[in-house]
Amino acid sequence: MKKLSFPITGMHCASCAMNIQRKLLKTSGVASANVNYANEQATVEFDENMCSEPQLGKAVESLGYKAHIGEQKGSEDIVEEARAHDLTELKRKLWVSGILSALLLTAAMIPFAPPFLKNPWLMWLLATPVQFWAGWQYYQSAWSGLKNRSANMDTLIALGTS
């Protein structure tokens, strides 16, 4: 038996960790698996004759997450880089969505807003990037959950905002 610990990026909630753990346990040759959401780390004990490290990575990636197996950097560095990238992307989405939503709010709530802002096609044009560009990660995660017959927090968000 071999014991392997590796970082996993892309988890959003404890349900994500449970789904990954369930998938790893279903992989043939895996004796035990523990996925920690807090430190974004998986620890797997497996039989090398029945399962390989790339198979574990494919099992995790089939759920829509990224398994960093066999990378040269330390797991803390990998997780930190992923967090920094995600934070930069979220800030950009926040600014763009905030500006577009402010225009929509102005058009909908202020009676003396310019008439061109009340055009339904313009409102649709302003709302579409907020819904589908800024919220794409929720739809992507919900679809991945649907394919794997499991629901998570992102499924609820995708259903609630659509």
JSON list of C-alpha atoms in Angstrom, two decimals:
[
{"chain": "A", "resi": 1, "resn": "MET", "atom": "CA", "xyz": [0.00, 0.00, 0.00]},
{"chain": "A", "resi": 2, "resn": "LYS", "atom": "CA", "xyz": [1.18, 3.47, -0.85]},
{"chain": "A", "resi": 3, "resn": "LYS", "atom": "CA", "xyz": [0.05, 6.65, 0.87]},
{"chain": "A", "resi": 4, "resn": "LEU", "atom": "CA", "xyz": [-0.13, 9.81, -1.22]},
{"chain": "A", "resi": 5, "resn": "SER", "atom": "CA", "xyz": [-1.03, 13.38, -0.24]},
{"chain": "A", "resi": 6, "resn": "PHE", "atom": "CA", "xyz": [-1.69, 15.99, -2.90]},
{"chain": "A", "resi": 7, "resn": "PRO", "atom": "CA", "xyz": [-3.38, 19.40, -3.17]},
{"chain": "A", "resi": 8, "resn": "ILE", "atom": "CA", "xyz": [-6.74, 19.84, -4.90]},
{"chain": "A", "resi": 9, "resn": "THR", "atom": "CA", "xyz": [-7.88, 23.22, -6.17]},
{"chain": "A", "resi": 10, "resn": "GLY", "atom": "CA", "xyz": [-11.33, 24.35, -7.21]},
{"chain": "A", "resi": 11, "resn": "MET", "atom": "CA", "xyz": [-13.32, 23.24, -4.16]},
{"chain": "A", "resi": 12, "resn": "HIS", "atom": "CA", "xyz": [-16.01, 25.70, -3.04]},
{"chain": "A", "resi": 13, "resn": "CYS", "atom": "CA", "xyz": [-17.68, 23.95, -0.11]},
{"chain": "A", "resi": 14, "resn": "ALA", "atom": "CA", "xyz": [-17.51, 20.91, 2.16]},
{"chain": "A", "resi": 15, "resn": "SER", "atom": "CA", "xyz": [-19.84, 19.09, -0.22]},
{"chain": "A", "resi": 16, "resn": "CYS", "atom": "CA", "xyz": [-17.16, 19.34, -2.91]},
{"chain": "A", "resi": 17, "resn": "ALA", "atom": "CA", "xyz": [-14.70, 17.60, -0.59]},
{"chain": "A", "resi": 18, "resn": "MET", "atom": "CA", "xyz": [-17.22, 14.85, 0.17]},
{"chain": "A", "resi": 19, "resn": "ASN", "atom": "CA", "xyz": [-17.91, 14.28, -3.55]},
{"chain": "A", "resi": 20, "resn": "ILE", "atom": "CA", "xyz": [-14.18, 13.99, -4.27]},
{"chain": "A", "resi": 21, "resn": "GLN", "atom": "CA", "xyz": [-13.69, 11.63, -1.35]},
{"chain": "A", "resi": 22, "resn": "ARG", "atom": "CA", "xyz": [-16.59, 9.44, -2.52]},
{"chain": "A", "resi": 23, "resn": "LYS", "atom": "CA", "xyz": [-15.18, 9.33, -6.06]},
{"chain": "A", "resi": 24, "resn": "LEU", "atom": "CA", "xyz": [-11.70, 8.41, -4.82]},
{"chain": "A", "resi": 25, "resn": "LEU", "atom": "CA", "xyz": [-13.10, 5.62, -2.64]},
{"chain": "A", "resi": 26, "resn": "LYS", "atom": "CA", "xyz": [-14.94, 4.19, -5.68]},
{"chain": "A", "resi": 27, "resn": "THR", "atom": "CA", "xyz": [-11.67, 4.01, -7.63]},
{"chain": "A", "resi": 28, "resn": "SER", "atom": "CA", "xyz": [-10.42, 0.42, -7.73]},
{"chain": "A", "resi": 29, "resn": "GLY", "atom": "CA", "xyz": [-7.38, -0.17, -5.56]},
{"chain": "A", "resi": 30, "resn": "VAL", "atom": "CA", "xyz": [-8.08, 2.67, -3.13]},
{"chain": "A", "resi": 31, "resn": "ALA", "atom": "CA", "xyz": [-8.17, 1.48, 0.48]},
{"chain": "A", "resi": 32, "resn": "SER", "atom": "CA", "xyz": [-8.84, 4.83, 2.14]},
{"chain": "A", "resi": 33, "resn": "ALA", "atom": "CA", "xyz": [-9.28, 8.44, 1.11]},
{"chain": "A", "resi": 34, "resn": "ASN", "atom": "CA", "xyz": [-9.62, 11.62, 3.11]},
{"chain": "A", "resi": 35, "resn": "VAL", "atom": "CA", "xyz": [-10.23, 15.02, 1.51]},
{"chain": "A", "resi": 36, "resn": "ASN", "atom": "CA", "xyz": [-9.79, 18.08, 3.71]},
{"chain": "A", "resi": 37, "resn": "TYR", "atom": "CA", "xyz": [-11.67, 21.13, 2.44]},
{"chain": "A", "resi": 38, "resn": "ALA", "atom": "CA", "xyz": [-9.98, 23.54, 4.86]},
{"chain": "A", "resi": 39, "resn": "ASN", "atom": "CA", "xyz": [-6.45, 22.94, 3.60]},
{"chain": "A", "resi": 40, "resn": "GLU", "atom": "CA", "xyz": [-7.46, 21.72, 0.11]},
{"chain": "A", "resi": 41, "resn": "GLN", "atom": "CA", "xyz": [-5.54, 18.48, 0.53]},
{"chain": "A", "resi": 42, "resn": "ALA", "atom": "CA", "xyz": [-6.33, 14.84, -0.25]},
{"chain": "A", "resi": 43, "resn": "THR", "atom": "CA", "xyz": [-4.67, 11.87, 1.41]},
{"chain": "A", "resi": 44, "resn": "VAL", "atom": "CA", "xyz": [-5.17, 8.53, -0.34]},
{"chain": "A", "resi": 45, "resn": "GLU", "atom": "CA", "xyz": [-3.94, 5.06, 0.55]},
{"chain": "A", "resi": 46, "resn": "PHE", "atom": "CA", "xyz": [-3.97, 2.76, -2.47]},
{"chain": "A", "resi": 47, "resn": "ASP", "atom": "CA", "xyz": [-2.57, -0.46, -3.90]},
{"chain": "A", "resi": 48, "resn": "GLU", "atom": "CA", "xyz": [0.01, 0.39, -6.56]},
{"chain": "A", "resi": 49, "resn": "ASN", "atom": "CA", "xyz": [-0.73, -2.82, -8.45]},
{"chain": "A", "resi": 50, "resn": "MET", "atom": "CA", "xyz": [-4.39, -1.89, -8.98]},
{"chain": "A", "resi": 51, "resn": "CYS", "atom": "CA", "xyz": [-4.26, 1.91, -9.18]},
{"chain": "A", "resi": 52, "resn": "SER", "atom": "CA", "xyz": [-1.78, 4.57, -10.25]},
{"chain": "A", "resi": 53, "resn": "GLU", "atom": "CA", "xyz": [-1.30, 8.22, -9.38]},
{"chain": "A", "resi": 54, "resn": "PRO", "atom": "CA", "xyz": [-2.57, 9.41, -12.79]},
{"chain": "A", "resi": 55, "resn": "GLN", "atom": "CA", "xyz": [-5.77, 7.39, -12.25]},
{"chain": "A", "resi": 56, "resn": "LEU", "atom": "CA", "xyz": [-6.34, 9.22, -8.97]},
{"chain": "A", "resi": 57, "resn": "GLY", "atom": "CA", "xyz": [-5.82, 12.52, -10.74]},
{"chain": "A", "resi": 58, "resn": "LYS", "atom": "CA", "xyz": [-8.28, 11.57, -13.48]},
{"chain": "A", "resi": 59, "resn": "ALA", "atom": "CA", "xyz": [-10.87, 10.57, -10.86]},
{"chain": "A", "resi": 60, "resn": "VAL", "atom": "CA", "xyz": [-10.62, 14.00, -9.22]},
{"chain": "A", "resi": 61, "resn": "GLU", "atom": "CA", "xyz": [-10.56, 15.87, -12.53]},
{"chain": "A", "resi": 62, "resn": "SER", "atom": "CA", "xyz": [-13.63, 13.99, -13.79]},
{"chain": "A", "resi": 63, "resn": "LEU", "atom": "CA", "xyz": [-15.56, 15.90, -11.11]},
{"chain": "A", "resi": 64, "resn": "GLY", "atom": "CA", "xyz": [-14.29, 19.27, -12.36]},
{"chain": "A", "resi": 65, "resn": "TYR", "atom": "CA", "xyz": [-11.50, 19.90, -9.82]},
{"chain": "A", "resi": 66, "resn": "LYS", "atom": "CA", "xyz": [-7.75, 20.07, -10.34]},
{"chain": "A", "resi": 67, "resn": "ALA", "atom": "CA", "xyz": [-5.51, 17.47, -8.70]},
{"chain": "A", "resi": 68, "resn": "HIS", "atom": "CA", "xyz": [-1.87, 18.54, -8.47]},
{"chain": "A", "resi": 69, "resn": "ILE", "atom": "CA", "xyz": [-0.14, 15.16, -8.34]},
{"chain": "A", "resi": 70, "resn": "GLY", "atom": "CA", "xyz": [3.61, 14.97, -8.87]},
{"chain": "A", "resi": 71, "resn": "GLU", "atom": "CA", "xyz": [4.20, 18.69, -9.32]},
{"chain": "A", "resi": 72, "resn": "GLN", "atom": "CA", "xyz": [7.54, 20.11, -8.24]},
{"chain": "A", "resi": 73, "resn": "LYS", "atom": "CA", "xyz": [6.22, 22.99, -6.14]},
{"chain": "A", "resi": 74, "resn": "GLY", "atom": "CA", "xyz": [5.10, 22.50, -2.56]},
{"chain": "A", "resi": 75, "resn": "SER", "atom": "CA", "xyz": [1.40, 22.00, -1.94]},
{"chain": "A", "resi": 76, "resn": "GLU", "atom": "CA", "xyz": [1.17, 25.31, -0.05]},
{"chain": "A", "resi": 77, "resn": "ASP", "atom": "CA", "xyz": [2.62, 27.18, -3.04]},
{"chain": "A", "resi": 78, "resn": "ILE", "atom": "CA", "xyz": [0.18, 25.54, -5.45]},
{"chain": "A", "resi": 79, "resn": "VAL", "atom": "CA", "xyz": [-2.83, 26.33, -3.27]},
{"chain": "A", "resi": 80, "resn": "GLU", "atom": "CA", "xyz": [-1.62, 29.90, -2.68]},
{"chain": "A", "resi": 81, "resn": "GLU", "atom": "CA", "xyz": [-1.13, 30.54, -6.41]},
{"chain": "A", "resi": 82, "resn": "ALA", "atom": "CA", "xyz": [-4.60, 29.17, -7.18]},
{"chain": "A", "resi": 83, "resn": "ARG", "atom": "CA", "xyz": [-6.15, 31.36, -4.48]},
{"chain": "A", "resi": 84, "resn": "ALA", "atom": "CA", "xyz": [-4.36, 34.46, -5.76]},
{"chain": "A", "resi": 85, "resn": "HIS", "atom": "CA", "xyz": [-5.53, 33.75, -9.31]},
{"chain": "A", "resi": 86, "resn": "ASP", "atom": "CA", "xyz": [-9.11, 33.12, -8.15]},
{"chain": "A", "resi": 87, "resn": "LEU", "atom": "CA", "xyz": [-9.10, 36.32, -6.09]},
{"chain": "A", "resi": 88, "resn": "THR", "atom": "CA", "xyz": [-7.91, 38.41, -9.05]},
{"chain": "A", "resi": 89, "resn": "GLU", "atom": "CA", "xyz": [-10.62, 36.89, -11.26]},
{"chain": "A", "resi": 90, "resn": "LEU", "atom": "CA", "xyz": [-13.32, 37.46, -8.63]},
{"chain": "A", "resi": 91, "resn": "LYS", "atom": "CA", "xyz": [-12.29, 41.11, -8.19]},
{"chain": "A", "resi": 92, "resn": "ARG", "atom": "CA", "xyz": [-12.58, 41.70, -11.94]},
{"chain": "A", "resi": 93, "resn": "LYS", "atom": "CA", "xyz": [-16.00, 40.03, -12.03]},
{"chain": "A", "resi": 94, "resn": "LEU", "atom": "CA", "xyz": [-17.11, 42.07, -9.01]},
{"chain": "A", "resi": 95, "resn": "TRP", "atom": "CA", "xyz": [-16.18, 45.38, -10.63]},
{"chain": "A", "resi": 96, "resn": "VAL", "atom": "CA", "xyz": [-17.75, 44.62, -14.00]},
{"chain": "A", "resi": 97, "resn": "SER", "atom": "CA", "xyz": [-20.90, 43.13, -12.45]},
{"chain": "A", "resi": 98, "resn": "GLY", "atom": "CA", "xyz": [-21.17, 45.97, -9.95]},
{"chain": "A", "resi": 99, "resn": "ILE", "atom": "CA", "xyz": [-21.08, 48.63, -12.65]},
{"chain": "A", "resi": 100, "resn": "LEU", "atom": "CA", "xyz": [-23.57, 46.81, -14.89]},
{"chain": "A", "resi": 101, "resn": "SER", "atom": "CA", "xyz": [-25.86, 46.10, -11.93]},
{"chain": "A", "resi": 102, "resn": "ALA", "atom": "CA", "xyz": [-25.71, 49.74, -10.83]},
{"chain": "A", "resi": 103, "resn": "LEU", "atom": "CA", "xyz": [-26.90, 50.78, -14.30]},
{"chain": "A", "resi": 104, "resn": "LEU", "atom": "CA", "xyz": [-29.72, 48.22, -14.12]},
{"chain": "A", "resi": 105, "resn": "LEU", "atom": "CA", "xyz": [-30.70, 49.39, -10.65]},
{"chain": "A", "resi": 106, "resn": "THR", "atom": "CA", "xyz": [-30.70, 53.01, -11.79]},
{"chain": "A", "resi": 107, "resn": "ALA", "atom": "CA", "xyz": [-32.94, 52.17, -14.74]},
{"chain": "A", "resi": 108, "resn": "ALA", "atom": "CA", "xyz": [-35.36, 50.11, -12.68]},
{"chain": "A", "resi": 109, "resn": "MET", "atom": "CA", "xyz": [-35.66, 52.14, -9.49]},
{"chain": "A", "resi": 110, "resn": "ILE", "atom": "CA", "xyz": [-35.16, 55.80, -10.31]},
{"chain": "A", "resi": 111, "resn": "PRO", "atom": "CA", "xyz": [-38.20, 57.37, -11.98]},
{"chain": "A", "resi": 112, "resn": "PHE", "atom": "CA", "xyz": [-36.23, 60.16, -13.67]},
{"chain": "A", "resi": 113, "resn": "ALA", "atom": "CA", "xyz": [-33.56, 57.87, -15.16]},
{"chain": "A", "resi": 114, "resn": "PRO", "atom": "CA", "xyz": [-32.80, 58.50, -18.83]},
{"chain": "A", "resi": 115, "resn": "PRO", "atom": "CA", "xyz": [-35.42, 56.81, -21.04]},
{"chain": "A", "resi": 116, "resn": "PHE", "atom": "CA", "xyz": [-32.86, 54.86, -23.07]},
{"chain": "A", "resi": 117, "resn": "LEU", "atom": "CA", "xyz": [-31.92, 52.96, -19.88]},
{"chain": "A", "resi": 118, "resn": "LYS", "atom": "CA", "xyz": [-35.48, 51.65, -19.61]},
{"chain": "A", "resi": 119, "resn": "ASN", "atom": "CA", "xyz": [-35.25, 49.84, -22.96]},
{"chain": "A", "resi": 120, "resn": "PRO", "atom": "CA", "xyz": [-35.83, 46.12, -22.21]},
{"chain": "A", "resi": 121, "resn": "TRP", "atom": "CA", "xyz": [-33.25, 45.03, -24.78]},
{"chain": "A", "resi": 122, "resn": "LEU", "atom": "CA", "xyz": [-30.60, 47.23, -23.19]},
{"chain": "A", "resi": 123, "resn": "MET", "atom": "CA", "xyz": [-31.53, 45.88, -19.76]},
{"chain": "A", "resi": 124, "resn": "TRP", "atom": "CA", "xyz": [-31.20, 42.33, -21.08]},
{"chain": "A", "resi": 125, "resn": "LEU", "atom": "CA", "xyz": [-27.84, 43.23, -22.64]},
{"chain": "A", "resi": 126, "resn": "LEU", "atom": "CA", "xyz": [-26.61, 44.62, -19.31]},
{"chain": "A", "resi": 127, "resn": "ALA", "atom": "CA", "xyz": [-27.94, 41.69, -17.23]},
{"chain": "A", "resi": 128, "resn": "THR", "atom": "CA", "xyz": [-26.62, 38.86, -19.41]},
{"chain": "A", "resi": 129, "resn": "PRO", "atom": "CA", "xyz": [-22.90, 39.30, -18.57]},
{"chain": "A", "resi": 130, "resn": "VAL", "atom": "CA", "xyz": [-23.74, 39.59, -14.88]},
{"chain": "A", "resi": 131, "resn": "GLN", "atom": "CA", "xyz": [-25.74, 36.36, -14.96]},
{"chain": "A", "resi": 132, "resn": "PHE", "atom": "CA", "xyz": [-23.66, 34.19, -17.26]},
{"chain": "A", "resi": 133, "resn": "TRP", "atom": "CA", "xyz": [-20.12, 35.60, -17.26]},
{"chain": "A", "resi": 134, "resn": "ALA", "atom": "CA", "xyz": [-19.81, 36.46, -13.58]},
{"chain": "A", "resi": 135, "resn": "GLY", "atom": "CA", "xyz": [-21.88, 33.46, -12.53]},
{"chain": "A", "resi": 136, "resn": "TRP", "atom": "CA", "xyz": [-20.41, 30.94, -14.95]},
{"chain": "A", "resi": 137, "resn": "GLN", "atom": "CA", "xyz": [-18.53, 29.05, -12.22]},
{"chain": "A", "resi": 138, "resn": "TYR", "atom": "CA", "xyz": [-21.84, 28.21, -10.53]},
{"chain": "A", "resi": 139, "resn": "TYR", "atom": "CA", "xyz": [-23.35, 26.82, -13.72]},
{"chain": "A", "resi": 140, "resn": "GLN", "atom": "CA", "xyz": [-20.20, 24.86, -14.48]},
{"chain": "A", "resi": 141, "resn": "SER", "atom": "CA", "xyz": [-20.11, 23.33, -11.00]},
{"chain": "A", "resi": 142, "resn": "ALA", "atom": "CA", "xyz": [-23.86, 22.60, -11.05]},
{"chain": "A", "resi": 143, "resn": "TRP", "atom": "CA", "xyz": [-23.51, 20.82, -14.41]},
{"chain": "A", "resi": 144, "resn": "SER", "atom": "CA", "xyz": [-20.58, 18.80, -13.10]},
{"chain": "A", "resi": 145, "resn": "GLY", "atom": "CA", "xyz": [-22.67, 17.84, -10.07]},
{"chain": "A", "resi": 146, "resn": "LEU", "atom": "CA", "xyz": [-25.57, 16.82, -12.29]},
{"chain": "A", "resi": 147, "resn": "LYS", "atom": "CA", "xyz": [-23.31, 14.58, -14.37]},
{"chain": "A", "resi": 148, "resn": "ASN", "atom": "CA", "xyz": [-22.08, 12.91, -11.19]},
{"chain": "A", "resi": 149, "resn": "ARG", "atom": "CA", "xyz": [-25.55, 12.70, -9.61]},
{"chain": "A", "resi": 150, "resn": "SER", "atom": "CA", "xyz": [-24.71, 14.94, -6.66]},
{"chain": "A", "resi": 151, "resn": "ALA", "atom": "CA", "xyz": [-25.80, 18.40, -5.65]},
{"chain": "A", "resi": 152, "resn": "ASN", "atom": "CA", "xyz": [-23.73, 21.06, -3.93]},
{"chain": "A", "resi": 153, "resn": "MET", "atom": "CA", "xyz": [-23.99, 24.70, -2.92]},
{"chain": "A", "resi": 154, "resn": "ASP", "atom": "CA", "xyz": [-23.37, 25.82, -6.51]},
{"chain": "A", "resi": 155, "resn": "THR", "atom": "CA", "xyz": [-26.38, 23.81, -7.71]},
{"chain": "A", "resi": 156, "resn": "LEU", "atom": "CA", "xyz": [-28.60, 25.81, -5.38]},
{"chain": "A", "resi": 157, "resn": "ILE", "atom": "CA", "xyz": [-27.09, 29.11, -6.54]},
{"chain": "A", "resi": 158, "resn": "ALA", "atom": "CA", "xyz": [-27.51, 28.21, -10.23]},
{"chain": "A", "resi": 159, "resn": "LEU", "atom": "CA", "xyz": [-31.14, 27.21, -9.69]},
{"chain": "A", "resi": 160, "resn": "GLY", "atom": "CA", "xyz": [-31.91, 30.24, -7.53]},
{"chain": "A", "resi": 161, "resn": "THR", "atom": "CA", "xyz": [-30.49, 32.83, -9.92]},
{"chain": "A", "resi": 162, "resn": "SER", "atom": "CA", "xyz": [-31.84, 31.38, -13.17]}
]
